[in-house]
Coordinates of C-alpha atoms in Angstrom, one line a residue:
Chain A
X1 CA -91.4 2.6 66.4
X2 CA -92.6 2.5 69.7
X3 CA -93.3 6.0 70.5
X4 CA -96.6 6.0 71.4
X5 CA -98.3 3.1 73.0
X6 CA -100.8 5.1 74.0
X7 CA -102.2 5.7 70.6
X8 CA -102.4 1.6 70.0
X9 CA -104.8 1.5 73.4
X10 CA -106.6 4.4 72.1
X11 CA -107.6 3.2 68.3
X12 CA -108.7 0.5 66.5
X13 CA -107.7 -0.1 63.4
X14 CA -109.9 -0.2 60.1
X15 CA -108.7 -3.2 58.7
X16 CA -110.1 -1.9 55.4
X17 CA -108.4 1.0 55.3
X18 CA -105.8 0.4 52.5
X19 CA -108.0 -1.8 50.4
X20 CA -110.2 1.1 50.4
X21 CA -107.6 3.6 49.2
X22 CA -106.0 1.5 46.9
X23 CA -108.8 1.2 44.3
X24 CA -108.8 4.7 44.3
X25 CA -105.7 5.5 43.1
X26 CA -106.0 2.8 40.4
X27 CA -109.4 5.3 39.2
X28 CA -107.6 8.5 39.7
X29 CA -105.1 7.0 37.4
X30 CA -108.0 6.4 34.8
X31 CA -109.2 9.8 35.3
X32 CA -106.7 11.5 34.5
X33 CA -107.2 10.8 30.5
X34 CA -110.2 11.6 30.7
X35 CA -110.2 14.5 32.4
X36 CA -108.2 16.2 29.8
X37 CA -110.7 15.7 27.3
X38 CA -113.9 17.7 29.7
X39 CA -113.8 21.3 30.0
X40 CA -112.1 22.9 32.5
X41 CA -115.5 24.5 34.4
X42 CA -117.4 20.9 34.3
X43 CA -114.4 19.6 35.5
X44 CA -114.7 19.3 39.6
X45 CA -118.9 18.8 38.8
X46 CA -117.1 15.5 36.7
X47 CA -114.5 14.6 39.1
X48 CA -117.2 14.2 42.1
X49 CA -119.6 12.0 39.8
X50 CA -116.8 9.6 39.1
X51 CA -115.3 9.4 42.7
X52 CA -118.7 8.7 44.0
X53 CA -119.2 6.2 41.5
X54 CA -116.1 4.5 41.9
X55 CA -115.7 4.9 46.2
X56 CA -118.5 4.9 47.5
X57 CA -118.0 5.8 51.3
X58 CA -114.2 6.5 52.0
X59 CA -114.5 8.7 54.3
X60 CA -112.9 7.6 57.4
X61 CA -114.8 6.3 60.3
X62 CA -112.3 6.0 62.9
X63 CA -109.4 7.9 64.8
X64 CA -106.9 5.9 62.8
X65 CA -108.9 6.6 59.2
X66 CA -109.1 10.7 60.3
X67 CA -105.4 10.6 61.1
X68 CA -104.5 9.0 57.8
X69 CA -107.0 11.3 55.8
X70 CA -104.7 13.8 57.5
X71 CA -102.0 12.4 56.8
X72 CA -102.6 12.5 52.9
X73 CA -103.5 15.8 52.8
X74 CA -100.4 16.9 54.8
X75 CA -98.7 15.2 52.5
X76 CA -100.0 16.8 49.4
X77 CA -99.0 19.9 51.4
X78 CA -95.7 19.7 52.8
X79 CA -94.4 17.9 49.1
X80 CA -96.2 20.9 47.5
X81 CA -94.2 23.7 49.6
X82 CA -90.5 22.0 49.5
X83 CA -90.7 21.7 45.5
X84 CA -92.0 25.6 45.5
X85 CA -89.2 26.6 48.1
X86 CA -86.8 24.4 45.9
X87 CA -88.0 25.9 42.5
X88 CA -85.1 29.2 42.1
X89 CA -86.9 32.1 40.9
X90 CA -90.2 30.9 41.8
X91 CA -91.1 32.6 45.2
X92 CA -89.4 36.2 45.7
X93 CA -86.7 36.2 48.3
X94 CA -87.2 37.6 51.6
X95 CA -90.8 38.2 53.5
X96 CA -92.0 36.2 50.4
X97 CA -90.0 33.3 50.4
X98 CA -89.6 33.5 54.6
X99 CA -92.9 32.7 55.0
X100 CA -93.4 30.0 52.5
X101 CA -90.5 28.3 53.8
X102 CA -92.5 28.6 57.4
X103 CA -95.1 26.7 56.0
X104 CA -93.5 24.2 54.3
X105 CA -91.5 23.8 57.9
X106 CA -95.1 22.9 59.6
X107 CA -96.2 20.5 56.8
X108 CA -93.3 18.9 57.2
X109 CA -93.6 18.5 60.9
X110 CA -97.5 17.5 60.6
X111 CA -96.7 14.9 58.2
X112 CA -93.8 13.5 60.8
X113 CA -96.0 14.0 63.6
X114 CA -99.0 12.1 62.3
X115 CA -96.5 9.9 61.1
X116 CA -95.2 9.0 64.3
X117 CA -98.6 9.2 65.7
X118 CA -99.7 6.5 63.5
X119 CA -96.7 4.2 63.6
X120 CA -96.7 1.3 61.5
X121 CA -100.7 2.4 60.3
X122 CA -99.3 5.1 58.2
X123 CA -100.2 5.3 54.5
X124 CA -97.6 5.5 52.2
X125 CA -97.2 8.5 50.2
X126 CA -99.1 9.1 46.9
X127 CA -97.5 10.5 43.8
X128 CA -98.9 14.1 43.0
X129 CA -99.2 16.2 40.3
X130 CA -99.7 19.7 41.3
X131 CA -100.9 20.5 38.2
X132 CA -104.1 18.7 38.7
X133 CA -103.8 17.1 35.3
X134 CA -103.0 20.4 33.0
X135 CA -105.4 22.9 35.2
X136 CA -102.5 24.2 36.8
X137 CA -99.6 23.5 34.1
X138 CA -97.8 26.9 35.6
X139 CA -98.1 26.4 39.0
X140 CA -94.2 26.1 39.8
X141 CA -93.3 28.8 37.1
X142 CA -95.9 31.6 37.7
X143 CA -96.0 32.8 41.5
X144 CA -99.4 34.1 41.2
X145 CA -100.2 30.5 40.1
X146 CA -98.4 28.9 43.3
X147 CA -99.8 31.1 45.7
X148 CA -103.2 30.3 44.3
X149 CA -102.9 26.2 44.3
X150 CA -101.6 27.5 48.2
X151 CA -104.4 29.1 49.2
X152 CA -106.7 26.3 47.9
X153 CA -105.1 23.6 49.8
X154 CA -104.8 25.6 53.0
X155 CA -108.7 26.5 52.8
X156 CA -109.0 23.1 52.0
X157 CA -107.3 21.8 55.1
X158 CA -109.0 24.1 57.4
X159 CA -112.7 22.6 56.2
X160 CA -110.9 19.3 56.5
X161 CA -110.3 19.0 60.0
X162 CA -113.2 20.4 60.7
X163 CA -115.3 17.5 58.7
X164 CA -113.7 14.7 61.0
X165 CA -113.9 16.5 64.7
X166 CA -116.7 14.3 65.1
X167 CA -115.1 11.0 64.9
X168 CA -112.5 12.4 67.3
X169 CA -115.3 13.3 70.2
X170 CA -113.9 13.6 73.6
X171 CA -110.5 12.0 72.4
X172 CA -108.2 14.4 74.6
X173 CA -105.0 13.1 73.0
X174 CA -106.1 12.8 69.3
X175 CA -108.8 16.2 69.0
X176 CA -106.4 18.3 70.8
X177 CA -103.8 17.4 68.2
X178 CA -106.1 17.4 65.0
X179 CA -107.5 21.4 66.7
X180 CA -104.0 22.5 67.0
X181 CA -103.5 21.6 63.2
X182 CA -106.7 22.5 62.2
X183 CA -105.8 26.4 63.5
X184 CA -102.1 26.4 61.9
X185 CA -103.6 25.5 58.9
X186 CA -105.8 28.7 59.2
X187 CA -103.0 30.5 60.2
X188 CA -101.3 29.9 57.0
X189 CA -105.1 30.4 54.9
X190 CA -104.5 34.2 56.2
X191 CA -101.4 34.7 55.5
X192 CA -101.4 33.2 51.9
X193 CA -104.2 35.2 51.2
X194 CA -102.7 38.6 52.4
X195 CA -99.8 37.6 50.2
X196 CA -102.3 37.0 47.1
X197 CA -103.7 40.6 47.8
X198 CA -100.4 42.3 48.1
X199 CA -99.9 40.7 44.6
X200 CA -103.1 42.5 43.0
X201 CA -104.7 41.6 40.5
X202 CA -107.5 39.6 40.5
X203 CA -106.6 38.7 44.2
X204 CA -106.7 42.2 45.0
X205 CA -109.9 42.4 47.3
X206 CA -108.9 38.9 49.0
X207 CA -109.2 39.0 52.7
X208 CA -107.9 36.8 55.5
X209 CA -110.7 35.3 55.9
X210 CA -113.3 33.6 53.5
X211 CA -116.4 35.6 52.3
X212 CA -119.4 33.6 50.5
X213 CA -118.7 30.7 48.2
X214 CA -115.6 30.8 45.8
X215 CA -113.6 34.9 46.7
X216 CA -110.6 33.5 45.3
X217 CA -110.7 35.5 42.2
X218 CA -109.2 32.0 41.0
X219 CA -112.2 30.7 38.7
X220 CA -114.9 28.1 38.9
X221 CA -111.9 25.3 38.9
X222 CA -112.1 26.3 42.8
X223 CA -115.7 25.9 43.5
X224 CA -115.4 22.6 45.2
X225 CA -113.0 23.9 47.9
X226 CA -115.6 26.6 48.7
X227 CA -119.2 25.4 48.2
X228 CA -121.2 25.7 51.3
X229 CA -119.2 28.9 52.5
X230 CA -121.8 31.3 52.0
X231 CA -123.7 29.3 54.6
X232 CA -124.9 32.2 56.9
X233 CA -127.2 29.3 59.3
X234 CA -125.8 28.1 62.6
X235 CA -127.3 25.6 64.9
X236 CA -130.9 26.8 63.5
X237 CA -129.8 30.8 64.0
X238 CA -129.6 33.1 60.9
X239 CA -126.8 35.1 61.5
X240 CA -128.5 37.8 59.3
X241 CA -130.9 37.9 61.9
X242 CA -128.7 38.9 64.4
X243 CA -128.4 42.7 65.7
X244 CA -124.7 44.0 64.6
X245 CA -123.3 46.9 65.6
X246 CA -125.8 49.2 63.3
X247 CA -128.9 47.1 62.0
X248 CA -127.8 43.3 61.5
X249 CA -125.1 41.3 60.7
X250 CA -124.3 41.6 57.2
X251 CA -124.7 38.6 54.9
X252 CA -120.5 39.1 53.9
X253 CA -119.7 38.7 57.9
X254 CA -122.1 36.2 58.9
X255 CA -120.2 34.1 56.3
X256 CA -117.1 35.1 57.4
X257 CA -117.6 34.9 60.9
X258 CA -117.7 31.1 60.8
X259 CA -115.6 28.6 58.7
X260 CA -117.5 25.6 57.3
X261 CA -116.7 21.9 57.2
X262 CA -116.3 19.8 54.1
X263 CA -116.9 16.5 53.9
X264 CA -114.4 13.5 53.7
X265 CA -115.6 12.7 50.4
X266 CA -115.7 16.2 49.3
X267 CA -112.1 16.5 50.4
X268 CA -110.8 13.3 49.0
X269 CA -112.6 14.6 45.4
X270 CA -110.3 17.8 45.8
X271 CA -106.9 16.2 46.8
X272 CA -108.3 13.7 43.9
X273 CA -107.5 15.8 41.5
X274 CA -103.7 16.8 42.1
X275 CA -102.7 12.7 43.5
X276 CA -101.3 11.0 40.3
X277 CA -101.1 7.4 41.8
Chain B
X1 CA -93.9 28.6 89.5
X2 CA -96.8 28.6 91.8
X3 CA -96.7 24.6 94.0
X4 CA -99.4 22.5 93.2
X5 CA -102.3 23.2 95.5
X6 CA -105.1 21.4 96.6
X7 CA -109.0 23.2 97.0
X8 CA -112.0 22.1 97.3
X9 CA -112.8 24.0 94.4
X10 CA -109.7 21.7 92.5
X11 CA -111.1 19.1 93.5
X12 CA -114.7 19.2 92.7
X13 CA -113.5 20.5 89.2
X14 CA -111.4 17.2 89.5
X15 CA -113.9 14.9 89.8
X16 CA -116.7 16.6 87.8
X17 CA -115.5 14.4 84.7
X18 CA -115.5 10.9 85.6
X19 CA -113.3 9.7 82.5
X20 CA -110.2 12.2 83.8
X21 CA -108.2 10.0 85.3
X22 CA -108.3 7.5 82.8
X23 CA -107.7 10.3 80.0
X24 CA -105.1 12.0 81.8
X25 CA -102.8 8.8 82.3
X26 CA -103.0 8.9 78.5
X27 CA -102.5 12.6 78.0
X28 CA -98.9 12.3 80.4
X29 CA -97.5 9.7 77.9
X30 CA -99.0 12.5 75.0
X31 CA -97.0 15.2 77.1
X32 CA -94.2 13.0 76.9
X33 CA -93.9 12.8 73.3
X34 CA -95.4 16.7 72.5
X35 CA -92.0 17.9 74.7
X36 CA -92.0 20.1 77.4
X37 CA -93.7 23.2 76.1
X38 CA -97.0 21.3 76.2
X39 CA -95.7 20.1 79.6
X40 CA -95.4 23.4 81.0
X41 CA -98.9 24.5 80.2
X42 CA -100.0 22.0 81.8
X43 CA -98.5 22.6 85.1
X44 CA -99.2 25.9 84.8
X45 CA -103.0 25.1 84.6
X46 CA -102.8 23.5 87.9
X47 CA -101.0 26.3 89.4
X48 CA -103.5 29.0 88.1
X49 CA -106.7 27.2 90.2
X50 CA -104.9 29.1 92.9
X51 CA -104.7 32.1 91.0
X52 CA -108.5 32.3 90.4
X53 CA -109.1 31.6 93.9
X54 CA -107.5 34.6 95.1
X55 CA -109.1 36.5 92.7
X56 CA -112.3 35.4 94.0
X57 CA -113.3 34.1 90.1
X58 CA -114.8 31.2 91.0
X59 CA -115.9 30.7 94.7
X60 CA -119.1 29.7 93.9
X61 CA -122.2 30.6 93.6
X62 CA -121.5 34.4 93.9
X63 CA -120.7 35.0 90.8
X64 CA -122.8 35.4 86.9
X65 CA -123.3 30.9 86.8
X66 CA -122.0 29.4 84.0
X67 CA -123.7 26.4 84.4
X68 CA -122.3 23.1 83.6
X69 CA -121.0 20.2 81.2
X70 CA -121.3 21.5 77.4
X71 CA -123.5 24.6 78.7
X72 CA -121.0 26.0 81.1
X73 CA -118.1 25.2 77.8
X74 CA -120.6 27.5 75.9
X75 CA -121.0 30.3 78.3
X76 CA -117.3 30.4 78.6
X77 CA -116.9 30.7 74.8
X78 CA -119.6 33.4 75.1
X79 CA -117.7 35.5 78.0
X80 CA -114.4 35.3 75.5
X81 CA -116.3 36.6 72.3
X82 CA -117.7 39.5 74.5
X83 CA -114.7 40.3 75.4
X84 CA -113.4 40.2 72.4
X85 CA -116.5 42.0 70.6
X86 CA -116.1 44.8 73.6
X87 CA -112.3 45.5 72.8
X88 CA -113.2 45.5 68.4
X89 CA -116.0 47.9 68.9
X90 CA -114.2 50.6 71.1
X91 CA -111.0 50.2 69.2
X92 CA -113.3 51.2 66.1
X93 CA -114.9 53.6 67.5
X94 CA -111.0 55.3 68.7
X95 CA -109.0 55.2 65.8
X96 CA -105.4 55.6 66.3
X97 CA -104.1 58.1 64.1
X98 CA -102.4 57.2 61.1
X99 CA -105.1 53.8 61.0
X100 CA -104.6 52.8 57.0
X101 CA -108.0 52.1 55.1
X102 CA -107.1 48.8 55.2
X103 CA -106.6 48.2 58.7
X104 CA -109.9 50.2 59.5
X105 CA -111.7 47.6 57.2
X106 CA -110.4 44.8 58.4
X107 CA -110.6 45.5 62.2
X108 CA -114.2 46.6 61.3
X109 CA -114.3 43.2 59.8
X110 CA -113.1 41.4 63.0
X111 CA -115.6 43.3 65.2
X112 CA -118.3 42.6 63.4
X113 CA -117.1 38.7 63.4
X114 CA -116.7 38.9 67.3
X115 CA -120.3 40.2 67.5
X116 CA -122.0 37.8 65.1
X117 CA -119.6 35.2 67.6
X118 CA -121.5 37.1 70.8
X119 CA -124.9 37.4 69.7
X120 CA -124.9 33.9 68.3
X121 CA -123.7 32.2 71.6
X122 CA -126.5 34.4 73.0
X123 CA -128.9 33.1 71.4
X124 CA -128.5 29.3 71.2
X125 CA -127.4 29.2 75.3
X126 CA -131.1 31.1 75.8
X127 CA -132.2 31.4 79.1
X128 CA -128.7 29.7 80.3
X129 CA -126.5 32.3 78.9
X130 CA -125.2 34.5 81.4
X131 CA -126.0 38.0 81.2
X132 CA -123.3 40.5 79.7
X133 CA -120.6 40.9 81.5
X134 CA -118.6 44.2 82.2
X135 CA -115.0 44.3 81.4
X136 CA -112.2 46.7 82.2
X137 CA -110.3 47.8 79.0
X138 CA -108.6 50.6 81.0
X139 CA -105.0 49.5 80.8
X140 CA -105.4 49.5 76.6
X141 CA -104.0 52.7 74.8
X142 CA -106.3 53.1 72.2
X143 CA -104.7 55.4 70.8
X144 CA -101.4 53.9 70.5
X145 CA -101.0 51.5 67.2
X146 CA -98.7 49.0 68.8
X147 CA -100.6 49.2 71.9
X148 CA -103.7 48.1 70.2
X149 CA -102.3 45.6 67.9
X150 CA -100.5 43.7 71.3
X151 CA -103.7 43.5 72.9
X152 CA -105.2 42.2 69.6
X153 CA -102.4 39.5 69.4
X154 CA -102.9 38.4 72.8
X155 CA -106.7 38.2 72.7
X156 CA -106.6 36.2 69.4
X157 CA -103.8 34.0 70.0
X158 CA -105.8 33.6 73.6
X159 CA -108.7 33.1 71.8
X160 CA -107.5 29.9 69.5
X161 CA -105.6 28.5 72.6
X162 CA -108.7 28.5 74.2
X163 CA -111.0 26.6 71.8
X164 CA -108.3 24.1 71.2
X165 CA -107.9 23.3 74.5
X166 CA -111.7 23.1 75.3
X167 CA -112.6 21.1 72.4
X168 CA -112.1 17.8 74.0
X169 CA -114.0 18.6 77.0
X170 CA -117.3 19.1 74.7
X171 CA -120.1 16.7 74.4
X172 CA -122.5 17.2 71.7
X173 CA -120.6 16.7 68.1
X174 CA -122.8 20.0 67.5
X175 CA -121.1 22.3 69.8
X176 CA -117.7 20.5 68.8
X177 CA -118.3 21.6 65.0
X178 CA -119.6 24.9 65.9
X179 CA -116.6 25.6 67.8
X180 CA -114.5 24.6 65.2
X181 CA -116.1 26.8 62.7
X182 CA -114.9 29.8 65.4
X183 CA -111.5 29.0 66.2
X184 CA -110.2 29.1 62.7
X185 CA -111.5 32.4 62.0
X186 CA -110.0 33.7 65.6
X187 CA -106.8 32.1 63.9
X188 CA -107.2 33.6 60.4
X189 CA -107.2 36.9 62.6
X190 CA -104.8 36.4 64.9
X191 CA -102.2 35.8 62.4
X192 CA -103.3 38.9 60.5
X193 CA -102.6 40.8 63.3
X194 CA -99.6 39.0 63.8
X195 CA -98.7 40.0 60.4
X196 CA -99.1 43.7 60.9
X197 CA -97.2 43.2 64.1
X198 CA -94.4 41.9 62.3
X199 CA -95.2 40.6 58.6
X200 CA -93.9 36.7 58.5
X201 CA -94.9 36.1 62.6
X202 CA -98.3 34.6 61.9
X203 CA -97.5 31.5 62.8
X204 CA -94.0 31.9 64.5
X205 CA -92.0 30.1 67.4
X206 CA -94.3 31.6 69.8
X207 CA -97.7 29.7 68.8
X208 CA -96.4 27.0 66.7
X209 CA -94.2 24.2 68.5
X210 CA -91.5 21.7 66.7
X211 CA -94.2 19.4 65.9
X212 CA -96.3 22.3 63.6
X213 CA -99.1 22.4 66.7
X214 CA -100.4 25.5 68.1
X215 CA -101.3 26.2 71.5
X216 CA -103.8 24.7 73.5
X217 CA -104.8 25.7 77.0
X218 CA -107.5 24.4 79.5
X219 CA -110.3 26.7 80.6
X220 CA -108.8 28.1 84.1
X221 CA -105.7 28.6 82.3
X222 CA -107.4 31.2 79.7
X223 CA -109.7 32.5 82.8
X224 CA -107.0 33.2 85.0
X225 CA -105.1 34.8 81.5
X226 CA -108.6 36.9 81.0
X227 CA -108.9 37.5 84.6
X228 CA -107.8 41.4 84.1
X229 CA -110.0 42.1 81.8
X230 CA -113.3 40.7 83.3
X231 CA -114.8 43.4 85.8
X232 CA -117.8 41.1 86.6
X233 CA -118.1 38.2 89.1
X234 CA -117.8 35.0 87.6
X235 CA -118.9 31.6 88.9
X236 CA -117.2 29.1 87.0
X237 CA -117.1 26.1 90.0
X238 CA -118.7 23.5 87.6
X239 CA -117.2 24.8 84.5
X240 CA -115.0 21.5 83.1
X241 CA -111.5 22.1 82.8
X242 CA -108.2 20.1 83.5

């Protein structure tokens, strides 16, 4: 496929890219025994001590490893949205069901976009299990349980992107694209959650956008995703600090006001957990 | 659709990054494959230098200075979230009638994000931030629910079209992140408002292309979009922008 010359002038390839990824899936594979045996809060604490252990640094470190990073975790989406919208009786029909189907549509385009983006570079698809190995045995039988798994993938996605604009500094082509993702992605973080707090429940206070660490009302199993979100620092400046409209800016909207990265290896621990082989 | 003119104010905004022309030859093939929405912006932010001329936005040193390189980037971020904060804060202040609880909260949410967004930029530009500008919110009917919620939409949806498109024009990986960590909450509240709009639009046709990309637009573009609103003088000669 010769779409896009451009991108072959642009990046260099990391030679070590699959040999990197492929050890990995052969550990994920081992973990997922094991992981059955931990309990479930311990679990991502667990998870992240093994992957370090077994990876090392797999975080990507060039425009071709950041688009394949994306590429994964597209993957895990847009798979994760068709078998939802397939599942009959799973998501309610109409405004429900509309918009789930909307989302899938963009994952699916991402991962054909970043496909064709990457040519003949692309990594293959992994296997997933959207259970994450039991955690989530519901998740295609119980709505509140899909839209949950939903929510964490698209919150996920957002800190992704964020974690690699560096790598992509001053790349017009490739950090335009990744930015226009990254804010779709958010797009569908607030929609998913309005949907969650229409359900009730214990998503009933859930906002749009993310306050403090972990507001999921999902459990501990989700602390991962959010760790660092109560950061209320920026560039050295205590948002606290700062005069709101009457005193200063509350501790709920300085972490609200501004969405934090996660870490490749962060991210790769959470998609870790729901890729099979 | 405005011709392609040249200025001397295109020009020096032309030139003012030396690796344009070599990343524009790359972005026209990009174009090429992205399809001819993306194509279209992009000729309209060439037409819209002639725009701000007319308007007398960015003539040069008669207006608030933005400064240049990742400062000026900055300041314009700045300008945007005061706006932004300016239209929040009065629309809290005016209710319309029949505002649910939940609305209320979440609009007083979104004003207090815009002024932690304002006050920060504030702050970390110091003695280079421009002073406050004024802006003219005269033509919004605060008092009128789909009114409000159009302006919202158009601000927001402005507002992530605005730091996508700058992104690639930043230098320090700082800025780049910081402005990251914005746009996605401008985008977790555009398509809220979106949502109340019309539930299901928060990422429809309008912002999201066939390739699942939203909308990215170069600084004069979102200036010359903005330019309504902005009462003060701007000087935004050495601000980059393509």
């Amino acid at each position: 496929m010769n779409l896009l010359n451009v991108f072959e002038q642009i990046n260099t390839v990391d030679p070590e890219f699959s040999d990197r990824i492929s050890p990995r899936r052969e550990a994920i594979k081992n973990l997922a025994s094991v992981s059955k045996k931990i309990t479930m809060a311990a679990l991502p604490f667990f998870v992240s001590e093994l992957f370090k252990k077994a990876y090392g640094a797999t975080a990507p470190t060039d425009v071709n490893g950041v688009l394949n990073y994306a590429l994964t975790l597209e993957y895990l989406e847009a798979e994760y949205y068709t078998m939802g919208v397939a599942k009959s009786g799973l998501i309610p029909s109409g405004k429900p069901l509309g918009a789930i189907t909307t989302i899938r549509d963009h994952e699916v385009a991402h991962v054909n976009f970043l496909k064709q983006v990457l040519g003949n570079k692309a990594v293959s698809k992994p296997t997933f299990d959207f259970t994450a190995g039991g955690t989530f045995g519901n998740v295609f039988s119980n709505y509140d349980t899909f839209l949950a798994v939903a929510q964490a993938f698209e919150d996920t996605g957002v800190r992704a992107y964020k974690g690699q604009a560096g790598i992509l500094l001053g790349n017009r082509v490739v950090l335009t694209a990744a930015l226009q993702i990254h804010s779709v992605e958010a797009r569908h973080a607030s929609h998913i959650r309005q949907m969650r707090r229409a359900r009730g429940g214990a998503a009933a206070d859930q906002k749009p956008w993310i306050t403090g660490a972990n507001d999921t009302g999902i459990g501990a199993v989700v602390n991962p995703i959010y760790a660092g979100e109560d950061n209320v620092k920026q560039a050295g400046v205590d948002i606290t600090s700062l005069s709101g409209s009457m005193g200063k800016i509350s501790a709920s909207a300085a972490t609200q006001s501004f969405d934090e990265p996660l870490s490749a290896e962060a991210v790769l621990n959470i998609a870790g957990l729901f890729i099979k082989a | 659709m405005e011709k392609i003119t040249t200025s001397q104010n295109q020009d020096s905004l032309l030139t003012s990054n030396g690796e344009h022309e070599k990343k524009d030859l790359r972005r026209r093939d990009f174009l090429k494959f992205a399809g001819a929405s993306a194509a279209s912006l992009a000729i309209l932010g060439i037409s819209s230098c002639k725009k701000d001329r007319d308007d007398g936005m960015d003539n040069g040193g008669k207006g608030l200075y933005f400064g240049s390189g990742d400062i000026a980037i900055l300041n314009y971020a700045y300008a945007l979230e005061q706006l932004e904060a300016a239209f929040y804060i009065q629309l809290v202040n005016n209710p319309y009638s029949g505002m649910t609880d939940m609305e209320k909260a979440f609009f007083t949410d979104i004003r207090d994000h815009e002024i932690a967004h304002r006050e920060f930029f504030k702050i970390a530009l110091g003695g280079k931030a421009i002073s406050s500008l004024e802006f003219n919110l005269s033509g919004v009917n605060f008092s009128s629910r789909a009114n409000v919620l159009a302006t919202a939409k158009t601000f927001e949806d402005l507002g992530v079209s605005a730091y996508n498109g700058a992104g690639w024009l930043i230098k320090d990986p700082n800025y780049l992140l910081l402005a990251g960590k914005i746009v996605s909450v401008e985008a977790r509240h555009a398509a809220w408002i979106r949502d109340m709009i019309d539930n299901g639009s928060f990422a429809n046709q309008e912002v999201v292309d066939s390739n699942g990309l939203d909308v990215a637009k170069s600084p004069s573009v979102v200036l010359s979009a903005a330019a309504p609103f902005i009462k003060s003088k701007i000087d935004v000669s050495d601000l980059p922008t393509y």
